[in-house]
Coordinates of C-alpha atoms in Angstrom, one line a residue:
M193 CA -20.3 -36.1 75.1
S194 CA -20.4 -34.1 72.2
D195 CA -23.8 -32.4 70.9
E196 CA -24.2 -33.7 67.5
T197 CA -26.1 -30.7 66.4
A198 CA -23.3 -28.2 67.8
L199 CA -20.5 -27.3 65.9
H200 CA -17.4 -25.6 66.8
L201 CA -14.9 -23.4 64.2
R202 CA -11.9 -21.5 64.9
G203 CA -10.3 -19.0 62.8
V204 CA -10.2 -15.3 61.4
V205 CA -13.5 -14.3 60.8
L206 CA -13.8 -11.7 58.0
P207 CA -14.7 -9.1 57.6
E208 CA -13.8 -7.8 61.0
G209 CA -10.6 -9.6 60.5
E210 CA -10.6 -11.1 64.2
H211 CA -9.4 -14.5 65.5
R212 CA -12.1 -15.8 67.6
D213 CA -14.3 -19.0 68.0
V214 CA -17.8 -19.5 66.7
W215 CA -20.3 -21.9 67.4
I216 CA -23.3 -23.3 65.4
R217 CA -26.3 -24.8 67.1
D218 CA -29.8 -25.7 65.5
G219 CA -28.7 -23.6 62.2
V220 CA -27.6 -20.6 64.1
V221 CA -24.4 -18.9 65.0
S222 CA -23.3 -18.1 68.8
L223 CA -20.3 -16.4 69.9
E224 CA -21.0 -17.8 73.3
P225 CA -19.5 -21.4 74.2
V226 CA -21.7 -24.3 73.3
P227 CA -20.9 -27.1 75.4
G228 CA -20.2 -30.6 73.6
A229 CA -19.7 -28.9 70.1
S230 CA -17.6 -30.8 67.8
T231 CA -14.8 -29.0 66.2
V232 CA -14.7 -29.0 62.3
F233 CA -13.0 -26.0 61.1
D234 CA -9.3 -24.7 62.9
G235 CA -7.0 -22.2 61.8
G236 CA -8.1 -20.6 58.7
Y237 CA -10.4 -17.8 57.5
L238 CA -14.1 -17.8 57.8
L239 CA -16.5 -15.8 55.5
P240 CA -20.4 -15.1 55.6
G241 CA -21.8 -17.5 52.8
L242 CA -21.0 -16.3 49.0
V243 CA -24.1 -14.6 47.3
D244 CA -24.8 -14.7 43.7
A245 CA -26.8 -11.5 43.1
H246 CA -27.4 -12.5 39.5
C247 CA -28.0 -16.3 38.7
H248 CA -31.0 -18.1 36.9
V249 CA -31.5 -21.6 38.7
G250 CA -33.9 -23.6 36.0
I251 CA -32.4 -22.1 32.9
G252 CA -30.1 -23.8 30.9
P253 CA -28.0 -23.2 27.2
K254 CA -31.3 -24.5 25.3
G255 CA -33.9 -22.6 27.5
P256 CA -36.1 -24.1 30.5
V257 CA -34.8 -27.0 32.2
D258 CA -36.4 -29.7 34.4
L259 CA -36.2 -29.7 38.1
D260 CA -33.8 -32.3 38.5
E261 CA -31.5 -30.2 36.3
A262 CA -32.0 -27.0 38.3
V263 CA -31.1 -29.2 41.4
T264 CA -27.7 -29.9 39.8
Q265 CA -26.9 -26.3 38.8
A266 CA -27.7 -25.3 42.2
E267 CA -25.4 -27.8 43.9
T268 CA -22.8 -26.8 41.6
D269 CA -23.0 -23.3 42.7
R270 CA -23.2 -24.4 46.4
D271 CA -20.0 -26.5 46.0
A272 CA -18.2 -23.5 45.1
G273 CA -19.3 -21.6 48.3
T274 CA -22.5 -19.8 47.0
L275 CA -25.0 -20.3 49.6
L276 CA -27.7 -17.4 48.9
I277 CA -28.7 -16.7 45.2
R278 CA -30.9 -13.9 44.0
D279 CA -32.2 -15.6 41.3
C280 CA -33.1 -13.2 38.4
G281 CA -35.9 -14.4 36.7
A282 CA -36.3 -18.0 36.0
P283 CA -39.3 -19.9 33.6
V284 CA -39.7 -22.6 36.2
D285 CA -41.4 -22.9 39.4
T286 CA -38.4 -23.3 41.7
R287 CA -40.4 -23.1 44.9
S288 CA -39.8 -26.7 46.1
L289 CA -35.8 -25.9 46.0
Q290 CA -36.4 -23.8 48.7
E291 CA -37.4 -26.1 50.8
R292 CA -34.5 -28.5 50.5
P293 CA -31.9 -27.9 53.7
D294 CA -29.0 -29.1 51.1
L295 CA -29.3 -26.2 48.7
P296 CA -28.6 -22.6 48.6
R297 CA -31.1 -20.2 49.8
I298 CA -32.7 -18.7 46.7
I299 CA -34.7 -15.3 46.2
R300 CA -36.7 -15.7 43.5
A301 CA -37.6 -12.6 41.6
G302 CA -40.2 -14.6 39.2
R303 CA -40.4 -14.5 35.6
H304 CA -38.8 -12.1 33.5
L305 CA -41.4 -9.4 31.9
A306 CA -40.8 -8.6 28.3
R307 CA -42.5 -7.3 25.6
S308 CA -43.6 -9.8 22.6
K309 CA -40.5 -11.0 20.4
R310 CA -38.3 -8.6 22.4
Y311 CA -36.4 -11.2 24.6
I312 CA -34.7 -14.4 24.2
P313 CA -37.9 -17.2 23.5
H314 CA -39.7 -19.2 26.2
L315 CA -38.0 -17.5 29.2
A316 CA -40.2 -14.4 30.0
D317 CA -43.9 -13.5 30.3
E318 CA -44.3 -11.6 26.9
L319 CA -46.8 -8.9 27.2
E320 CA -48.8 -7.8 23.7
D321 CA -48.8 -4.2 24.6
Q322 CA -46.9 -2.4 27.3
S323 CA -49.9 -1.0 29.2
Y324 CA -50.1 -4.5 30.7
L325 CA -46.8 -4.0 32.8
P326 CA -48.0 -2.7 36.0
A327 CA -50.6 -5.7 36.3
A328 CA -48.0 -8.2 35.4
V329 CA -45.7 -6.5 37.9
A330 CA -48.3 -6.8 40.6
E331 CA -48.8 -10.4 39.8
Q332 CA -45.1 -11.4 39.7
A333 CA -45.0 -9.3 43.2
E334 CA -47.0 -12.0 44.9
Y335 CA -45.2 -14.9 43.0
G336 CA -41.9 -14.1 43.7
D337 CA -39.7 -13.2 47.0
G338 CA -39.8 -9.7 46.7
W339 CA -37.9 -8.8 43.7
I340 CA -39.4 -8.2 40.0
K341 CA -37.1 -8.5 37.0
L342 CA -37.6 -6.3 33.9
V343 CA -36.1 -6.6 30.5
G344 CA -35.3 -3.0 30.1
D345 CA -33.8 -3.2 26.7
W346 CA -32.9 -5.7 23.7
I347 CA -32.8 -5.9 19.8
D348 CA -35.3 -4.0 17.9
R349 CA -35.2 -5.5 14.9
S350 CA -37.2 -2.8 13.1
V351 CA -34.0 -0.5 13.8
G352 CA -31.5 -3.1 13.9
D353 CA -30.0 -2.1 17.5
L354 CA -30.6 -2.3 20.9
A355 CA -33.9 -0.2 21.8
P356 CA -35.9 0.4 25.4
L357 CA -39.0 -2.0 25.7
W358 CA -40.9 0.3 27.9
S359 CA -42.1 4.1 28.0
D360 CA -41.1 6.3 31.0
E361 CA -45.0 6.6 32.1
V362 CA -45.4 2.7 32.1
L363 CA -42.2 2.4 34.0
A364 CA -43.4 5.1 36.6
E365 CA -46.4 3.3 37.1
A366 CA -44.9 -0.2 37.0
V367 CA -42.1 0.6 39.9
A368 CA -44.8 2.2 42.0
V369 CA -47.0 -0.9 42.2
A370 CA -44.3 -3.0 42.8
H371 CA -43.1 -0.6 45.7
E372 CA -46.6 -0.4 47.1
R373 CA -46.3 -4.4 47.8
G374 CA -43.2 -4.1 49.2
A375 CA -41.3 -5.7 46.1
R376 CA -37.9 -4.3 44.6
V377 CA -37.4 -3.8 41.0
T378 CA -34.4 -4.6 38.9
A379 CA -34.0 -4.6 34.8
H380 CA -31.7 -6.0 32.4
V381 CA -30.2 -3.1 30.6
F382 CA -27.1 -3.4 28.0
A383 CA -27.3 0.1 26.1
E384 CA -27.8 3.6 26.9
D385 CA -31.1 4.7 26.2
A386 CA -33.1 2.7 28.5
L387 CA -31.5 4.0 32.1
P388 CA -32.9 7.4 32.1
G389 CA -36.2 6.1 32.3
L390 CA -35.7 3.3 34.5
L391 CA -33.9 5.7 37.3
A392 CA -36.6 8.2 37.0
A393 CA -38.9 5.7 37.7
G394 CA -37.3 5.1 40.9
I395 CA -35.7 1.4 40.0
D396 CA -33.9 -0.6 42.5
C397 CA -31.3 -2.1 40.7
I398 CA -29.5 -2.2 36.9
E399 CA -28.3 -5.6 35.8
H400 CA -25.1 -5.4 33.4
G401 CA -25.5 -1.7 32.8
T402 CA -22.7 -1.2 30.2
G403 CA -24.4 1.5 28.9
L404 CA -24.0 3.9 32.0
T405 CA -23.0 7.0 31.1
D406 CA -21.2 9.9 33.1
E407 CA -24.7 11.6 33.8
T408 CA -26.4 8.0 34.9
I409 CA -23.8 6.9 36.8
E410 CA -23.9 10.2 39.0
Q411 CA -27.9 9.6 39.3
M412 CA -27.7 6.0 40.5
A413 CA -24.9 7.1 43.3
R414 CA -27.4 10.1 44.3
Q415 CA -30.2 7.6 44.2
G416 CA -28.6 4.8 45.9
T417 CA -29.5 2.6 42.9
V418 CA -27.5 -0.9 42.8
L419 CA -25.5 -2.1 40.0
V420 CA -24.7 -5.9 39.3
P421 CA -22.6 -5.7 36.6
T422 CA -22.3 -9.6 35.5
L423 CA -18.7 -9.0 34.0
V424 CA -18.0 -12.7 33.3
N425 CA -21.3 -12.5 31.2
V426 CA -19.8 -9.3 29.4
E427 CA -17.2 -11.4 28.0
N428 CA -19.7 -13.0 25.9
F429 CA -20.4 -9.6 23.9
P430 CA -18.0 -10.1 21.1
S431 CA -19.7 -13.5 20.5
F432 CA -23.0 -11.7 20.6
A433 CA -21.6 -9.3 18.0
A434 CA -20.1 -11.9 15.9
S435 CA -23.3 -13.8 15.3
A436 CA -25.4 -10.8 14.4
S437 CA -24.2 -10.0 10.8
K438 CA -27.7 -9.0 9.5
Y439 CA -27.6 -6.2 12.5
P440 CA -24.1 -4.4 11.8
N441 CA -25.3 -1.5 14.2
Y442 CA -26.4 -3.9 16.7
A443 CA -23.2 -5.7 16.6
A444 CA -20.8 -2.5 16.3
H445 CA -22.7 -1.2 19.4
M446 CA -22.2 -4.5 21.7
E447 CA -18.4 -4.2 20.4
H448 CA -18.2 -0.8 21.8
L449 CA -20.0 -1.7 25.0
Y450 CA -17.5 -4.5 25.9
R451 CA -14.5 -2.6 25.2
E452 CA -15.8 0.1 27.2
S453 CA -17.2 -2.4 30.2
D454 CA -14.6 -2.2 32.6
R455 CA -14.1 1.4 32.5
T456 CA -18.0 2.0 33.0
V457 CA -17.7 -0.2 36.1
A458 CA -14.3 1.3 37.2
K459 CA -16.6 4.6 37.2
A460 CA -19.4 3.5 38.9
V461 CA -17.1 2.0 41.9
E462 CA -15.5 5.4 42.4
A463 CA -18.5 7.4 42.2
G464 CA -19.8 5.2 45.0
V465 CA -22.6 3.4 43.2
P466 CA -23.2 0.1 45.3
V467 CA -22.0 -2.8 43.2
Y468 CA -22.2 -6.4 44.1
A469 CA -21.1 -9.8 42.7
G470 CA -23.3 -11.8 40.0
T471 CA -22.5 -14.5 37.3
D472 CA -25.6 -14.6 34.9
A473 CA -25.3 -18.1 35.4
G474 CA -27.9 -20.2 33.2
G475 CA -27.9 -20.1 29.5
G476 CA -24.6 -19.5 28.2
I477 CA -23.1 -18.9 31.5
E478 CA -21.9 -22.0 33.8
H479 CA -22.7 -22.0 37.7
G480 CA -20.0 -22.0 40.0
Q481 CA -18.0 -19.2 38.5
L482 CA -18.8 -16.6 41.5
V483 CA -15.0 -16.1 42.0
D484 CA -14.5 -15.4 38.3
E485 CA -16.6 -12.3 39.2
I486 CA -15.3 -11.3 42.1
M487 CA -11.7 -11.4 40.5
A488 CA -13.2 -9.4 38.1
L489 CA -14.6 -6.9 40.5
N490 CA -11.2 -6.5 41.9
R491 CA -9.5 -6.0 38.2
V492 CA -12.0 -2.8 37.8
G493 CA -10.9 -1.1 40.6
M494 CA -12.4 -2.7 44.1
S495 CA -10.1 -3.7 46.5
A496 CA -9.8 -7.2 47.4
E497 CA -11.6 -6.8 50.2
Q498 CA -14.4 -4.9 48.7
A499 CA -14.9 -7.4 45.8
L500 CA -15.3 -10.2 49.0
G501 CA -17.6 -8.0 50.4
A502 CA -19.6 -7.7 47.3
A503 CA -19.8 -11.2 47.1
S504 CA -20.7 -12.1 50.9
W505 CA -21.0 -9.8 54.0
S506 CA -22.4 -6.8 51.9
A507 CA -24.5 -8.6 49.6
R508 CA -26.0 -10.3 52.4
E509 CA -26.7 -7.4 54.0
W510 CA -28.3 -5.7 51.0
L511 CA -30.4 -8.7 50.6
G512 CA -31.6 -8.8 54.4
W513 CA -29.5 -11.6 55.3
S514 CA -27.2 -11.7 58.4
G515 CA -23.5 -12.6 58.4
L516 CA -21.4 -14.3 61.0
R517 CA -23.1 -12.5 63.9
H518 CA -24.4 -13.9 67.2
G519 CA -27.9 -14.9 66.2
G520 CA -27.3 -14.9 62.8
M521 CA -28.0 -17.9 59.9
A522 CA -25.1 -20.3 60.2
D523 CA -24.2 -20.0 56.6
V524 CA -19.9 -20.2 56.6
V525 CA -17.3 -20.8 53.5
C526 CA -13.8 -21.9 55.3
Y527 CA -10.4 -21.1 53.6
D528 CA -6.9 -22.4 54.7
S529 CA -5.6 -18.9 53.3
D530 CA -6.5 -15.3 53.5
P531 CA -8.8 -14.7 50.4
R532 CA -7.9 -10.9 50.7
K533 CA -4.3 -11.7 49.8
D534 CA -5.0 -14.2 47.1
L535 CA -8.6 -14.3 45.7
A536 CA -8.1 -17.0 43.1
S537 CA -7.5 -19.4 46.4
M538 CA -11.3 -18.7 46.9
R539 CA -11.7 -21.7 44.4
H540 CA -10.8 -24.4 46.8
P541 CA -13.0 -23.8 50.0
R542 CA -11.9 -26.2 52.9
R543 CA -14.8 -26.3 54.7
I544 CA -18.8 -24.9 53.5
L545 CA -21.4 -25.2 56.4
L546 CA -25.0 -24.5 55.0
R547 CA -28.1 -24.0 57.6
G548 CA -25.6 -24.9 60.5
R549 CA -24.8 -28.5 58.5
V550 CA -21.4 -29.3 56.9
V551 CA -21.9 -29.6 52.9
A552 CA -20.0 -33.0 52.1

């Protein structure tokens, strides 16, 4: 008689590349046989659940969305194989979604922290004075799941171009406050000028990073600072520029950052900066596009296996989640063909298991 709580899979397990049997019981992986397990996949490739390291569950094209729409967003990501999301800032409280076994695991960064009128309306906690940042970081450290999201730069209409939001001194204090509370800090950064202060403060991660220079890339590699380049979002830079006719310097800057973006990320990869896959889904980016980001990372210089790891086993390890190992969480995406040979084939997973359950 089969055990309805136990499942069996057989295939080539990545990243090791070994053909083996995997059993699952009570949402946990076992490499030892489980009697009575039902075979749900046999003969293909098994990956640890995919990771979108920059995603926004709770944001739509017009701003914050209700929880029903947030659920739909999470389901879209799940059905594309994304089973772990680092939610890089959301204006709505999505903690109830974390309790649902049918939705991807979500690591919440709380709300964005920005200066007044220096970010997209209605998305961030806007601080009237930058001196409030350390206290706001402390508050978000209590509210989130170990991550803080800063807006590092945005258009400053008084100068007509991208500019930093925070002084170096305030950043150093804010990052120290986060680290004292066991939280890591990441920041939205498009341009060049905000990066030195953020890196000097000891920030843990940079989002987008299109303004990286040889010097800041070398510093990130030396410090182990992570980059999540969101290349599928960078494709929107020309449209951002086209809509900013009142600010020609900003428009020209965005065009320049776009033209150099592939080369910039390629330099970061070559220098040894840890790079992970994130789509920036939410707002103007549709959910479920992680495969596009994996292919973009491959385009700029990552091997296919490195790009897969940046959205699977390596990203899971960075975020503190297990891969397909004995005793690990049973989040698995199964493919008929080898994704290392054809990344586009990842658009059609054959079987998805989340928390040890087959996703219909």
